[in-house]
Coordinates of C-alpha atoms in Angstrom, one line a residue:
X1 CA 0.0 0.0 0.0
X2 CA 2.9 2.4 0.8
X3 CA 6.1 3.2 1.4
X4 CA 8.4 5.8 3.1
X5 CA 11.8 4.4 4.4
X6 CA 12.4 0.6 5.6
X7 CA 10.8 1.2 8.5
X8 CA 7.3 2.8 7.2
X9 CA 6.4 1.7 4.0
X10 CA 4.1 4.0 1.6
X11 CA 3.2 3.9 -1.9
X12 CA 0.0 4.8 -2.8
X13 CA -1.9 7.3 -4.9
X14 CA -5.0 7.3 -2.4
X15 CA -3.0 8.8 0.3
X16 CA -0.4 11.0 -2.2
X17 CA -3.1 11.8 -4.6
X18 CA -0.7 12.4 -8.2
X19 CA 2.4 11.5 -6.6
X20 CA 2.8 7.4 -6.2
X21 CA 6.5 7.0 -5.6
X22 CA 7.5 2.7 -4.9
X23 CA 10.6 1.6 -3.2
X24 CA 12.9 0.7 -6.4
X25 CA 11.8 4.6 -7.2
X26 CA 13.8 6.2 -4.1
X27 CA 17.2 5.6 -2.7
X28 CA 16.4 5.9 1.1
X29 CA 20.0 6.0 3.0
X30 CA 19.9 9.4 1.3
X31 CA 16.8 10.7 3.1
X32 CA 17.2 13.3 5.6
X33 CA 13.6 12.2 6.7
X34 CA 14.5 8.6 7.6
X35 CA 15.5 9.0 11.1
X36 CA 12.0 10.9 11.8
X37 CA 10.4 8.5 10.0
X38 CA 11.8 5.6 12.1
X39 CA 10.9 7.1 14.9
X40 CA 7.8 7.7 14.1
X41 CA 6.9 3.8 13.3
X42 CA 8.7 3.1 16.8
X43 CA 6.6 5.9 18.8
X44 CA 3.5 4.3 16.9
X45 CA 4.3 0.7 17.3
X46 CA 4.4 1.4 21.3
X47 CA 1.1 3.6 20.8
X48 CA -0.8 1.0 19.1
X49 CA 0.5 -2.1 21.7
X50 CA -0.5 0.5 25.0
X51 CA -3.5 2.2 23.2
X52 CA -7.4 2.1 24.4
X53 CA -9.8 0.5 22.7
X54 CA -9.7 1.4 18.9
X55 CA -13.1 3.0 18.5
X56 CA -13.4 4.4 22.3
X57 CA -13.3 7.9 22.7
X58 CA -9.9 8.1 24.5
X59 CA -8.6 6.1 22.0
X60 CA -9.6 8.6 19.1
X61 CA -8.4 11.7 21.4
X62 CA -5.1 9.9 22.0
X63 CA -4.2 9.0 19.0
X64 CA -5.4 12.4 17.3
X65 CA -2.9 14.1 20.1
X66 CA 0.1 11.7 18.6
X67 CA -0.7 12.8 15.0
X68 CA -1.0 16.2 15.5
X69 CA 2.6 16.3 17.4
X70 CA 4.1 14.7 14.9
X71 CA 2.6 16.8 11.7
X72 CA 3.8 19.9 14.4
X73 CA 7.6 18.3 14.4
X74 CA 7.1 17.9 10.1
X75 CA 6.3 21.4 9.9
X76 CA 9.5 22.0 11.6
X77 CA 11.9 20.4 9.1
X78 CA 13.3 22.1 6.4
X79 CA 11.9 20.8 3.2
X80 CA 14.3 23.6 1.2
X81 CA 17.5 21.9 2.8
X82 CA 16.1 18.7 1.6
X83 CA 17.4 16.8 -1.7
X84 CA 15.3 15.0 -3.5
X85 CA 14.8 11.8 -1.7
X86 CA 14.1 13.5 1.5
X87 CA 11.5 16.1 -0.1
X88 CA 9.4 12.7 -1.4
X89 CA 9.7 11.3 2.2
X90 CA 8.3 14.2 3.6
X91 CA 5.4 14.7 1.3
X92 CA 4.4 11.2 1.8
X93 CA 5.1 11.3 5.4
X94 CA 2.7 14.3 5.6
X95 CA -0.1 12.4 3.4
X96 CA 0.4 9.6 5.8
X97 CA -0.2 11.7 9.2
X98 CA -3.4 14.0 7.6
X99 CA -5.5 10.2 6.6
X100 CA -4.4 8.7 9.6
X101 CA -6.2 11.5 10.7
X102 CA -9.2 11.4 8.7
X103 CA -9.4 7.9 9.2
X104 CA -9.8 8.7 13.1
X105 CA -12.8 11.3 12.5
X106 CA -14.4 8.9 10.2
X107 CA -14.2 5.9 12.4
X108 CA -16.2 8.2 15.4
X109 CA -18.6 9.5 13.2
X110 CA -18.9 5.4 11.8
X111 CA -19.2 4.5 16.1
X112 CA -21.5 7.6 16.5
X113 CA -23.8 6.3 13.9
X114 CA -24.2 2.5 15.8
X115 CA -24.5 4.5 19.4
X116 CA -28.7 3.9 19.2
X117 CA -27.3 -0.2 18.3
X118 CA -24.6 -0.1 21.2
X119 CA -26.1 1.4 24.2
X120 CA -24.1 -1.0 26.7
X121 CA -20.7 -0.1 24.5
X122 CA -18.8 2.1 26.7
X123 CA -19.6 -0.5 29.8
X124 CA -17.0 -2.9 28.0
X125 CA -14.8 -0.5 26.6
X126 CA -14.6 0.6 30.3
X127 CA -13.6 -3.1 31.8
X128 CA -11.3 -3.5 28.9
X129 CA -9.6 -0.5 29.5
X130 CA -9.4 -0.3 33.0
X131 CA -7.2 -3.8 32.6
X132 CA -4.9 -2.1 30.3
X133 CA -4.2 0.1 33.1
X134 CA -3.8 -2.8 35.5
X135 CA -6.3 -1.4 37.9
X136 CA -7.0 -3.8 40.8
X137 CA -10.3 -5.6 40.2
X138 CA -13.4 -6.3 42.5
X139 CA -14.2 -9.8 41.4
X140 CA -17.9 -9.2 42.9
X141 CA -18.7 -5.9 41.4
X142 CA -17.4 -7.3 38.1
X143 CA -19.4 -10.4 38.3
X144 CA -22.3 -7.8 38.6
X145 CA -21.6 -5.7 35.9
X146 CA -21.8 -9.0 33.9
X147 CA -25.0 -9.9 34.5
X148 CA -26.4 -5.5 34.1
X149 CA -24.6 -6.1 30.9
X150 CA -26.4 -9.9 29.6
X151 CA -29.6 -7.5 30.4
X152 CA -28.5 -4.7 28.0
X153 CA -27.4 -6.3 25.3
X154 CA -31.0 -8.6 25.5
X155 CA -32.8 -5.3 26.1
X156 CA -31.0 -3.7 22.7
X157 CA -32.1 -6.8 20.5
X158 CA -35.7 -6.6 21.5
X159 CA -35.3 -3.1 21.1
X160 CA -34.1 -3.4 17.4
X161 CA -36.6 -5.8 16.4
X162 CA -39.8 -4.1 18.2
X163 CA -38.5 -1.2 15.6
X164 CA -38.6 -3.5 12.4
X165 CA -35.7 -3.9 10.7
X166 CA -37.6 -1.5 7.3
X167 CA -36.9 1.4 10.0
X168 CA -33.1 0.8 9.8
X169 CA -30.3 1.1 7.4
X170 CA -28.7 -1.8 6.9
X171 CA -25.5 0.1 6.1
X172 CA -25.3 1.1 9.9
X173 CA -26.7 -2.0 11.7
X174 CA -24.1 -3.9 9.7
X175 CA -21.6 -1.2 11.3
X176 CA -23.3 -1.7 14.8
X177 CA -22.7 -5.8 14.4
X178 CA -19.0 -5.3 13.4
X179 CA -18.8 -3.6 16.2
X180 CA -20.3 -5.1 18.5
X181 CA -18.5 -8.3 17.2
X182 CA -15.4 -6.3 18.1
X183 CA -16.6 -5.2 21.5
X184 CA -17.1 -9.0 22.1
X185 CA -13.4 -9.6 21.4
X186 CA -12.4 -6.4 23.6
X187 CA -14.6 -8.3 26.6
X188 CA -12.9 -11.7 26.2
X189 CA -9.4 -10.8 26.5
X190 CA -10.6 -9.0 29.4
X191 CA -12.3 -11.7 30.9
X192 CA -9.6 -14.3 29.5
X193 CA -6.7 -12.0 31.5
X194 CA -7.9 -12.4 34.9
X195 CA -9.5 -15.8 34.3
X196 CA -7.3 -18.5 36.0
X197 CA -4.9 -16.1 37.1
X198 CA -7.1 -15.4 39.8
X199 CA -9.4 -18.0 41.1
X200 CA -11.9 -15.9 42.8
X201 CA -12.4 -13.7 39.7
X202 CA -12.8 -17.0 37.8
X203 CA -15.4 -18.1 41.0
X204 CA -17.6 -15.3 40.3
X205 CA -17.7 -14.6 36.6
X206 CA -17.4 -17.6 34.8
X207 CA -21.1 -17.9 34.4
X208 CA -22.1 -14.5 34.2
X209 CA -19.4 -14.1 31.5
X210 CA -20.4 -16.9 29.3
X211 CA -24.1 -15.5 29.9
X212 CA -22.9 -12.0 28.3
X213 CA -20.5 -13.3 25.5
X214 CA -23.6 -16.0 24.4
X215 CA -25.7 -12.5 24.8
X216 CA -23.3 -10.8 22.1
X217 CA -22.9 -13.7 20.1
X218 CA -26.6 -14.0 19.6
X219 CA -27.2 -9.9 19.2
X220 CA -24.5 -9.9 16.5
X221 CA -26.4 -12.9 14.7
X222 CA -29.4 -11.4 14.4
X223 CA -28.0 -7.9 13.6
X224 CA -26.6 -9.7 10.6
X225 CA -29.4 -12.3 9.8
X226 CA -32.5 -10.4 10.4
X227 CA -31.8 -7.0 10.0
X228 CA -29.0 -6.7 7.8
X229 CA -30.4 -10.2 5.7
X230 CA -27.1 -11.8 5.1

């Protein structure tokens, strides 16, 4: 798809617009834009292993935040002092940061859309996050917010239907099932963390969790089957 140095590859006239330059094209040990560039695929590399859930709304501020620093630190450089090679680094590099960027506002305004779908959303992105931060854990309380959550997700399917499926684009409910498919994932690496590692977490949850995955399972099923019609 692209290809900028070794390290961040860009090549592509979606993201350049008129200018698609490959890797035979550009000899890169003579880029003064390649040591940015590499640490820019090392600063992003740690962002994406550390980062929040990809469509939660710390997520999207975080990542906008890394963007926009790095576009600031581009805007330093001097593109006159540049030869060739490095000039072509830089545009592309720019490109890159500016649709990462726009990728980001589309991708709320896509999670926006599914909200009315997703009501019980944040509840998981919250649990899932709060282990990235390795808060302690209440093995009760979470065994509770289990079962408010089964009750959501069932409460958001009848919802859906009791609306009829003519009253909904598909085009968004097929959004709402990716990402509630997603969502599922998010829950089970939460619950799949603690699970064993600490038997009274595994004591209390183990049911209610298989209650609330079967829960998403089934909303994403009929998201797709009955409203959607795949």
């Amino acid at each position: 798809m692209r290809r900028i140095t070794q390290s961040l590859v860009i090549c592509s006239a979606t993201i350049v617009g008129s200018l698609v330059v490959c890797a035979q094209d550009v000899d890169t040990s003579r880029s003064e834009m390649r040591a940015m560039i590499e640490r820019y695929s090392a600063d992003r590399a740690i962002q994406n292993r550390s980062a929040p859930v990809d469509f939660s709304a710390a997520h999207s501020a975080r990542m906008k935040q890394f963007y926009g620093e790095w576009l600031a630190s581009l805007d330093r450089a001097n593109f006159d002092a540049m030869g060739q090679d490095g000039r072509i680094d830089y545009l592309l590099f720019k490109n890159q940061l500016e649709y990462e960027l726009r990728q980001l506002d589309t991708r709320s305004k896509n999670f926006a859309e599914t909200s009315a779908f997703l009501p019980f959303a944040q509840t998981i992105i919250d649990l899932e996050e709060s282990r990235r931060r390795m808060e302690s854990i209440d093995s009760a309380k979470a065994a509770a917010t289990l079962a408010r959550l089964e009750k959501q997700i069932d409460q958001s399917r009848k919802a859906v239907e009791a609306d009829g499926a003519r009253n909904v684009k598909k085009t968004v409910a097929n959004r709402a099932a990716a990402t509630a498919d997603s969502l599922r994932n998010s829950l089970r690496a939460w619950f799949n963390f603690y699970n064993g590692y600490d038997p009274l977490f595994t004591w209390w949850t183990d049911a209610p969790y298989k209650a609330t995955d079967k829960a998403l399972q089934n909303y994403v099923t009929f998201l797709r089957e009955k409203i959607v019609g795949l």
